[in-house]
Amino acid sequence: MADLAKLAGVSKITVSRALSNSPLVTRDTRESIQALAREQGYKLNVSARNLRLRRSHTVAVIVEMKPSTDRTMFDPYPLVLLGGISQELTAAGYSVLLTTRQGASAAAVQAADGMILLGQGVRQDAVRRFDKLGLPMVVWGAQADHDDHIVVGSDNRQGGKAVAEHFIAQGRRNPVFVGNPGHPEIFERLSGFVDALAEHGVKPLLIRRDEFTLASGDDAVQSLAARGVAFDALFACSDLLAMGAVRALEALGRKVPHDVSVVGYDDMPLAASFQPPLSSVRQDWQEGGSLLAKKMLALIHDEPVGSEVLPVDLIVRAT
């Protein structure tokens, strides 16, 4: 930078401002210095700048889910959330370091300016684990009374309530919930579902399944059939579980929704094209990702920030 200043006949601070497009430097001077920098092959030493600023200008994004052949990283969750996060952070000049829970101990993660955690884990074990890193953290999930970190998520309790009211309106009296309430978000969905049904004297049956996959949904229905359990409605905590349940019901000769009404959660793109088109609770993951990033940037810059809950919609289709 000193060499550029000497060549241009200006001060180092003028060169610095010109290279960062500062309005404090006239356009002609700015363009002249930038052209000179290109001619001389000047490149900003990012590591040196970050060391001086004591910032890495990197945000670590940790996906808590464990990818499998049935539930991959190509799913809308977490892909759409990541799109919203990346758009906001990149526009603000930050790099995104994407990793899974297994890679979160890497030095690059610990050197990040902050961390966005996608998924709280069963009983918030992921949150407790990453709290120990001491980085500013924003979490996608469900809020809890004892939270000391920022949380962005959908109104899971309202989602469960909407499904319960839908089943009641259809005259269903023997509903089933499929999922793992050990996850804070799933627990909220179940709680809203149970409370709304209780107002009508209906108590659902809980079928716990840890994997949110087609195979797990199929297995849940097969288990109910093997035990001779009577049910006329099924609320799955994810669309893949719901799709697996529909396929199993069809294989058993039970018509959807005539015999059993089925509703999933997330409204992933495949839900609308599934046969029959799947009813589901829609979350706005794009907006969620954007909010996660905005709140992360606010924390990094010591600005006031709070948790936020996004609305959900029950999309009724053919199931």
PDB file of C-alpha atoms in Angstrom, residues 18-230:
ATOM      1  CA  ALA A  18      -9.930   4.207  -2.560  1.00  0.00           C
ATOM      2  CA  LEU A  19      -9.505   0.446  -2.493  1.00  0.00           C
ATOM      3  CA  SER A  20     -12.480   0.083  -0.143  1.00  0.00           C
ATOM      4  CA  ASN A  21     -14.650   2.364  -2.343  1.00  0.00           C
ATOM      5  CA  SER A  22     -14.946   4.992   0.362  1.00  0.00           C
ATOM      6  CA  PRO A  23     -17.047   8.059  -0.581  1.00  0.00           C
ATOM      7  CA  LEU A  24     -14.403  10.182   1.170  1.00  0.00           C
ATOM      8  CA  VAL A  25     -12.291   9.863  -1.983  1.00  0.00           C
ATOM      9  CA  THR A  26     -13.419  11.446  -5.248  1.00  0.00           C
ATOM     10  CA  ARG A  27     -14.502   9.090  -7.997  1.00  0.00           C
ATOM     11  CA  ASP A  28     -11.657  10.069 -10.345  1.00  0.00           C
ATOM     12  CA  THR A  29      -9.016   9.515  -7.654  1.00  0.00           C
ATOM     13  CA  ARG A  30     -10.671   6.259  -6.583  1.00  0.00           C
ATOM     14  CA  GLU A  31     -10.756   4.871 -10.130  1.00  0.00           C
ATOM     15  CA  SER A  32      -7.167   6.004 -10.818  1.00  0.00           C
ATOM     16  CA  ILE A  33      -5.818   4.276  -7.700  1.00  0.00           C
ATOM     17  CA  GLN A  34      -7.824   1.112  -8.350  1.00  0.00           C
ATOM     18  CA  ALA A  35      -6.507   0.971 -11.917  1.00  0.00           C
ATOM     19  CA  LEU A  36      -2.950   1.439 -10.637  1.00  0.00           C
ATOM     20  CA  ALA A  37      -3.487  -1.374  -8.108  1.00  0.00           C
ATOM     21  CA  ARG A  38      -4.598  -3.710 -10.884  1.00  0.00           C
ATOM     22  CA  GLU A  39      -1.581  -2.795 -13.033  1.00  0.00           C
ATOM     23  CA  GLN A  40       0.815  -3.455 -10.152  1.00  0.00           C
ATOM     24  CA  GLY A  41      -0.874  -6.734  -9.161  1.00  0.00           C
ATOM     25  CA  TYR A  42      -1.794  -5.465  -5.716  1.00  0.00           C
ATOM     26  CA  LYS A  43      -3.984  -7.788  -3.616  1.00  0.00           C
ATOM     27  CA  LEU A  44      -5.338  -7.203  -0.155  1.00  0.00           C
ATOM     28  CA  ASN A  45      -3.742  -9.461   2.461  1.00  0.00           C
ATOM     29  CA  VAL A  46      -6.976 -10.732   3.989  1.00  0.00           C
ATOM     30  CA  SER A  47      -5.257 -12.607   6.819  1.00  0.00           C
ATOM     31  CA  ALA A  48      -3.318  -9.529   7.848  1.00  0.00           C
ATOM     32  CA  ARG A  49      -6.460  -7.390   7.736  1.00  0.00           C
ATOM     33  CA  ASN A  50      -8.402  -9.864   9.826  1.00  0.00           C
ATOM     34  CA  LEU A  51      -5.568 -10.085  12.358  1.00  0.00           C
ATOM     35  CA  ARG A  52      -5.539  -6.289  12.650  1.00  0.00           C
ATOM     36  CA  LEU A  53      -9.316  -6.111  13.005  1.00  0.00           C
ATOM     37  CA  ARG A  54      -9.392  -9.200  15.253  1.00  0.00           C
ATOM     38  CA  ARG A  55     -12.106 -10.641  13.046  1.00  0.00           C
ATOM     39  CA  SER A  56     -12.139 -13.455  10.508  1.00  0.00           C
ATOM     40  CA  HIS A  57     -15.200 -12.174   8.611  1.00  0.00           C
ATOM     41  CA  THR A  58     -16.381 -15.774   8.616  1.00  0.00           C
ATOM     42  CA  VAL A  59     -19.546 -17.262  10.101  1.00  0.00           C
ATOM     43  CA  ALA A  60     -19.663 -20.997  10.794  1.00  0.00           C
ATOM     44  CA  VAL A  61     -22.930 -22.718   9.889  1.00  0.00           C
ATOM     45  CA  ILE A  62     -23.310 -26.084  11.604  1.00  0.00           C
ATOM     46  CA  VAL A  63     -25.964 -28.518  10.386  1.00  0.00           C
ATOM     47  CA  GLU A  64     -26.937 -30.663  13.354  1.00  0.00           C
ATOM     48  CA  MET A  65     -28.701 -33.340  11.300  1.00  0.00           C
ATOM     49  CA  LYS A  66     -26.852 -36.542  10.415  1.00  0.00           C
ATOM     50  CA  PRO A  67     -27.152 -37.055   6.642  1.00  0.00           C
ATOM     51  CA  SER A  68     -28.323 -40.489   5.494  1.00  0.00           C
ATOM     52  CA  THR A  69     -29.343 -42.143   2.225  1.00  0.00           C
ATOM     53  CA  ASP A  70     -33.006 -41.378   3.040  1.00  0.00           C
ATOM     54  CA  ARG A  71     -32.423 -37.865   4.371  1.00  0.00           C
ATOM     55  CA  THR A  72     -29.664 -36.045   2.532  1.00  0.00           C
ATOM     56  CA  MET A  73     -28.207 -32.549   2.563  1.00  0.00           C
ATOM     57  CA  PHE A  74     -30.077 -32.036  -0.726  1.00  0.00           C
ATOM     58  CA  ASP A  75     -33.393 -31.864   1.148  1.00  0.00           C
ATOM     59  CA  PRO A  76     -35.086 -28.424   1.318  1.00  0.00           C
ATOM     60  CA  TYR A  77     -34.039 -28.529   4.958  1.00  0.00           C
ATOM     61  CA  PRO A  78     -31.291 -27.473   5.312  1.00  0.00           C
ATOM     62  CA  LEU A  79     -30.702 -26.309   1.730  1.00  0.00           C
ATOM     63  CA  VAL A  80     -33.278 -23.487   1.645  1.00  0.00           C
ATOM     64  CA  LEU A  81     -32.188 -22.208   5.051  1.00  0.00           C
ATOM     65  CA  LEU A  82     -28.595 -22.178   3.816  1.00  0.00           C
ATOM     66  CA  GLY A  83     -29.628 -20.166   0.771  1.00  0.00           C
ATOM     67  CA  GLY A  84     -31.156 -17.430   2.925  1.00  0.00           C
ATOM     68  CA  ILE A  85     -28.140 -17.413   5.251  1.00  0.00           C
ATOM     69  CA  SER A  86     -25.573 -17.263   2.439  1.00  0.00           C
ATOM     70  CA  GLN A  87     -27.356 -14.466   0.609  1.00  0.00           C
ATOM     71  CA  GLU A  88     -27.358 -12.176   3.650  1.00  0.00           C
ATOM     72  CA  LEU A  89     -23.837 -12.956   4.858  1.00  0.00           C
ATOM     73  CA  THR A  90     -22.244 -12.715   1.420  1.00  0.00           C
ATOM     74  CA  ALA A  91     -23.905  -9.360   0.802  1.00  0.00           C
ATOM     75  CA  ALA A  92     -22.389  -8.144   4.083  1.00  0.00           C
ATOM     76  CA  GLY A  93     -18.883  -9.267   3.072  1.00  0.00           C
ATOM     77  CA  TYR A  94     -18.744 -12.411   5.195  1.00  0.00           C
ATOM     78  CA  SER A  95     -17.698 -15.909   4.180  1.00  0.00           C
ATOM     79  CA  VAL A  96     -19.796 -18.928   5.127  1.00  0.00           C
ATOM     80  CA  LEU A  97     -18.043 -21.945   6.613  1.00  0.00           C
ATOM     81  CA  LEU A  98     -20.422 -24.906   6.316  1.00  0.00           C
ATOM     82  CA  THR A  99     -19.876 -28.032   8.370  1.00  0.00           C
ATOM     83  CA  THR A 100     -21.726 -30.764  10.213  1.00  0.00           C
ATOM     84  CA  ARG A 101     -21.741 -31.541  13.905  1.00  0.00           C
ATOM     85  CA  GLN A 102     -18.806 -33.904  13.448  1.00  0.00           C
ATOM     86  CA  GLY A 103     -16.608 -31.178  11.944  1.00  0.00           C
ATOM     87  CA  ALA A 104     -17.393 -28.431  14.415  1.00  0.00           C
ATOM     88  CA  SER A 105     -14.194 -28.916  16.418  1.00  0.00           C
ATOM     89  CA  ALA A 106     -12.028 -27.706  13.511  1.00  0.00           C
ATOM     90  CA  ALA A 107      -9.778 -24.702  14.138  1.00  0.00           C
ATOM     91  CA  ALA A 108     -11.473 -22.724  11.357  1.00  0.00           C
ATOM     92  CA  VAL A 109     -14.823 -23.045  13.141  1.00  0.00           C
ATOM     93  CA  GLN A 110     -13.386 -21.879  16.450  1.00  0.00           C
ATOM     94  CA  ALA A 111     -11.783 -18.894  14.684  1.00  0.00           C
ATOM     95  CA  ALA A 112     -15.117 -17.759  13.207  1.00  0.00           C
ATOM     96  CA  ASP A 113     -16.757 -14.506  14.297  1.00  0.00           C
ATOM     97  CA  GLY A 114     -19.989 -16.319  15.097  1.00  0.00           C
ATOM     98  CA  MET A 115     -21.953 -19.509  14.667  1.00  0.00           C
ATOM     99  CA  ILE A 116     -25.363 -20.394  13.234  1.00  0.00           C
ATOM    100  CA  LEU A 117     -26.673 -23.747  14.419  1.00  0.00           C
ATOM    101  CA  LEU A 118     -29.324 -25.472  12.317  1.00  0.00           C
ATOM    102  CA  GLY A 119     -31.030 -27.883  14.704  1.00  0.00           C
ATOM    103  CA  GLN A 120     -30.953 -27.982  18.486  1.00  0.00           C
ATOM    104  CA  GLY A 121     -30.525 -31.720  18.799  1.00  0.00           C
ATOM    105  CA  VAL A 122     -32.414 -34.053  21.111  1.00  0.00           C
ATOM    106  CA  ARG A 123     -33.003 -32.274  24.436  1.00  0.00           C
ATOM    107  CA  GLN A 124     -30.878 -29.387  23.132  1.00  0.00           C
ATOM    108  CA  ASP A 125     -27.652 -31.381  23.430  1.00  0.00           C
ATOM    109  CA  ALA A 126     -26.223 -29.677  20.324  1.00  0.00           C
ATOM    110  CA  VAL A 127     -26.886 -26.233  21.800  1.00  0.00           C
ATOM    111  CA  ARG A 128     -25.147 -27.103  25.060  1.00  0.00           C
ATOM    112  CA  ARG A 129     -22.186 -28.549  23.203  1.00  0.00           C
ATOM    113  CA  PHE A 130     -21.564 -25.522  21.010  1.00  0.00           C
ATOM    114  CA  ASP A 131     -22.222 -23.008  23.768  1.00  0.00           C
ATOM    115  CA  LYS A 132     -18.870 -24.133  25.157  1.00  0.00           C
ATOM    116  CA  LEU A 133     -17.051 -22.600  22.172  1.00  0.00           C
ATOM    117  CA  GLY A 134     -17.922 -19.153  23.510  1.00  0.00           C
ATOM    118  CA  LEU A 135     -18.869 -17.724  20.114  1.00  0.00           C
ATOM    119  CA  PRO A 136     -21.922 -15.543  19.407  1.00  0.00           C
ATOM    120  CA  MET A 137     -24.579 -18.070  18.401  1.00  0.00           C
ATOM    121  CA  VAL A 138     -27.970 -18.004  16.680  1.00  0.00           C
ATOM    122  CA  VAL A 139     -30.044 -21.188  16.580  1.00  0.00           C
ATOM    123  CA  TRP A 140     -32.811 -22.399  14.285  1.00  0.00           C
ATOM    124  CA  GLY A 141     -35.418 -24.155  16.397  1.00  0.00           C
ATOM    125  CA  ALA A 142     -37.906 -23.667  19.204  1.00  0.00           C
ATOM    126  CA  GLN A 143     -37.570 -21.152  22.018  1.00  0.00           C
ATOM    127  CA  ALA A 144     -37.359 -22.199  25.666  1.00  0.00           C
ATOM    128  CA  ASP A 145     -37.771 -20.158  28.848  1.00  0.00           C
ATOM    129  CA  HIS A 146     -34.161 -20.707  29.929  1.00  0.00           C
ATOM    130  CA  ASP A 147     -32.556 -19.808  26.579  1.00  0.00           C
ATOM    131  CA  ASP A 148     -29.561 -17.477  26.808  1.00  0.00           C
ATOM    132  CA  HIS A 149     -28.990 -17.406  23.055  1.00  0.00           C
ATOM    133  CA  ILE A 150     -30.936 -16.047  20.094  1.00  0.00           C
ATOM    134  CA  VAL A 151     -33.438 -18.424  18.489  1.00  0.00           C
ATOM    135  CA  VAL A 152     -35.233 -18.102  15.150  1.00  0.00           C
ATOM    136  CA  GLY A 153     -37.910 -20.628  14.295  1.00  0.00           C
ATOM    137  CA  SER A 154     -41.457 -21.285  13.188  1.00  0.00           C
ATOM    138  CA  ASP A 155     -44.538 -21.337  15.402  1.00  0.00           C
ATOM    139  CA  ASN A 156     -44.498 -25.089  15.919  1.00  0.00           C
ATOM    140  CA  ARG A 157     -47.217 -25.037  18.566  1.00  0.00           C
ATOM    141  CA  GLN A 158     -49.555 -23.201  16.184  1.00  0.00           C
ATOM    142  CA  GLY A 159     -48.703 -25.728  13.483  1.00  0.00           C
ATOM    143  CA  GLY A 160     -49.771 -28.600  15.718  1.00  0.00           C
ATOM    144  CA  LYS A 161     -52.939 -26.767  16.710  1.00  0.00           C
ATOM    145  CA  ALA A 162     -53.890 -26.136  13.068  1.00  0.00           C
ATOM    146  CA  VAL A 163     -53.560 -29.837  12.239  1.00  0.00           C
ATOM    147  CA  ALA A 164     -55.693 -30.822  15.258  1.00  0.00           C
ATOM    148  CA  GLU A 165     -58.447 -28.396  14.256  1.00  0.00           C
ATOM    149  CA  HIS A 166     -58.306 -29.747  10.699  1.00  0.00           C
ATOM    150  CA  PHE A 167     -58.787 -33.327  11.923  1.00  0.00           C
ATOM    151  CA  ILE A 168     -61.658 -32.325  14.235  1.00  0.00           C
ATOM    152  CA  ALA A 169     -63.379 -30.492  11.373  1.00  0.00           C
ATOM    153  CA  GLN A 170     -63.165 -33.728   9.367  1.00  0.00           C
ATOM    154  CA  GLY A 171     -64.778 -35.693  12.192  1.00  0.00           C
ATOM    155  CA  ARG A 172     -61.645 -37.656  13.098  1.00  0.00           C
ATOM    156  CA  ARG A 173     -61.649 -39.048  16.648  1.00  0.00           C
ATOM    157  CA  ASN A 174     -58.665 -41.427  16.721  1.00  0.00           C
ATOM    158  CA  PRO A 175     -55.559 -39.480  15.660  1.00  0.00           C
ATOM    159  CA  VAL A 176     -51.928 -40.596  15.784  1.00  0.00           C
ATOM    160  CA  PHE A 177     -48.787 -38.442  16.080  1.00  0.00           C
ATOM    161  CA  VAL A 178     -45.544 -39.791  14.611  1.00  0.00           C
ATOM    162  CA  GLY A 179     -42.195 -38.262  15.606  1.00  0.00           C
ATOM    163  CA  ASN A 180     -39.590 -37.787  18.305  1.00  0.00           C
ATOM    164  CA  PRO A 181     -40.702 -35.250  20.954  1.00  0.00           C
ATOM    165  CA  GLY A 182     -37.163 -35.236  22.342  1.00  0.00           C
ATOM    166  CA  HIS A 183     -36.462 -32.534  19.716  1.00  0.00           C
ATOM    167  CA  PRO A 184     -37.686 -29.132  21.013  1.00  0.00           C
ATOM    168  CA  GLU A 185     -39.447 -28.295  17.732  1.00  0.00           C
ATOM    169  CA  ILE A 186     -41.230 -31.661  17.592  1.00  0.00           C
ATOM    170  CA  PHE A 187     -42.245 -31.339  21.241  1.00  0.00           C
ATOM    171  CA  GLU A 188     -43.883 -27.982  20.463  1.00  0.00           C
ATOM    172  CA  ARG A 189     -45.783 -29.475  17.508  1.00  0.00           C
ATOM    173  CA  LEU A 190     -47.007 -32.336  19.670  1.00  0.00           C
ATOM    174  CA  SER A 191     -47.981 -29.979  22.513  1.00  0.00           C
ATOM    175  CA  GLY A 192     -50.067 -27.766  20.240  1.00  0.00           C
ATOM    176  CA  PHE A 193     -51.670 -30.860  18.720  1.00  0.00           C
ATOM    177  CA  VAL A 194     -52.513 -32.448  22.088  1.00  0.00           C
ATOM    178  CA  ASP A 195     -53.863 -29.241  23.669  1.00  0.00           C
ATOM    179  CA  ALA A 196     -56.140 -28.426  20.728  1.00  0.00           C
ATOM    180  CA  LEU A 197     -57.509 -31.988  20.600  1.00  0.00           C
ATOM    181  CA  ALA A 198     -58.115 -31.990  24.372  1.00  0.00           C
ATOM    182  CA  GLU A 199     -60.589 -29.140  23.933  1.00  0.00           C
ATOM    183  CA  HIS A 200     -62.750 -31.640  22.028  1.00  0.00           C
ATOM    184  CA  GLY A 201     -62.204 -34.571  24.365  1.00  0.00           C
ATOM    185  CA  VAL A 202     -59.819 -36.331  21.972  1.00  0.00           C
ATOM    186  CA  LYS A 203     -56.475 -37.837  23.030  1.00  0.00           C
ATOM    187  CA  PRO A 204     -53.947 -38.815  20.330  1.00  0.00           C
ATOM    188  CA  LEU A 205     -51.672 -41.840  20.311  1.00  0.00           C
ATOM    189  CA  LEU A 206     -47.922 -41.102  20.136  1.00  0.00           C
ATOM    190  CA  ILE A 207     -45.773 -43.313  17.919  1.00  0.00           C
ATOM    191  CA  ARG A 208     -42.157 -42.384  18.539  1.00  0.00           C
ATOM    192  CA  ARG A 209     -39.831 -42.533  15.560  1.00  0.00           C
ATOM    193  CA  ASP A 210     -36.313 -41.055  15.670  1.00  0.00           C
ATOM    194  CA  GLU A 211     -35.629 -41.061  11.915  1.00  0.00           C
ATOM    195  CA  PHE A 212     -37.538 -38.569   9.733  1.00  0.00           C
ATOM    196  CA  THR A 213     -37.539 -40.804   6.657  1.00  0.00           C
ATOM    197  CA  LEU A 214     -39.892 -42.607   4.270  1.00  0.00           C
ATOM    198  CA  ALA A 215     -38.896 -45.962   5.746  1.00  0.00           C
ATOM    199  CA  SER A 216     -39.610 -44.753   9.273  1.00  0.00           C
ATOM    200  CA  GLY A 217     -43.090 -43.542   8.304  1.00  0.00           C
ATOM    201  CA  ASP A 218     -43.830 -46.850   6.609  1.00  0.00           C
ATOM    202  CA  ASP A 219     -42.620 -48.745   9.677  1.00  0.00           C
ATOM    203  CA  ALA A 220     -44.815 -46.675  12.014  1.00  0.00           C
ATOM    204  CA  VAL A 221     -47.980 -47.589  10.099  1.00  0.00           C
ATOM    205  CA  GLN A 222     -46.976 -51.235   9.802  1.00  0.00           C
ATOM    206  CA  SER A 223     -46.447 -51.300  13.570  1.00  0.00           C
ATOM    207  CA  LEU A 224     -49.914 -49.856  14.198  1.00  0.00           C
ATOM    208  CA  ALA A 225     -51.473 -52.404  11.860  1.00  0.00           C
ATOM    209  CA  ALA A 226     -49.629 -55.316  13.474  1.00  0.00           C
ATOM    210  CA  ARG A 227     -50.999 -54.279  16.873  1.00  0.00           C
ATOM    211  CA  GLY A 228     -54.519 -53.815  15.549  1.00  0.00           C
ATOM    212  CA  VAL A 229     -54.658 -50.154  16.593  1.00  0.00           C
ATOM    213  CA  ALA A 230     -57.681 -48.266  15.234  1.00  0.00           C
TER     214      ALA A 230
END
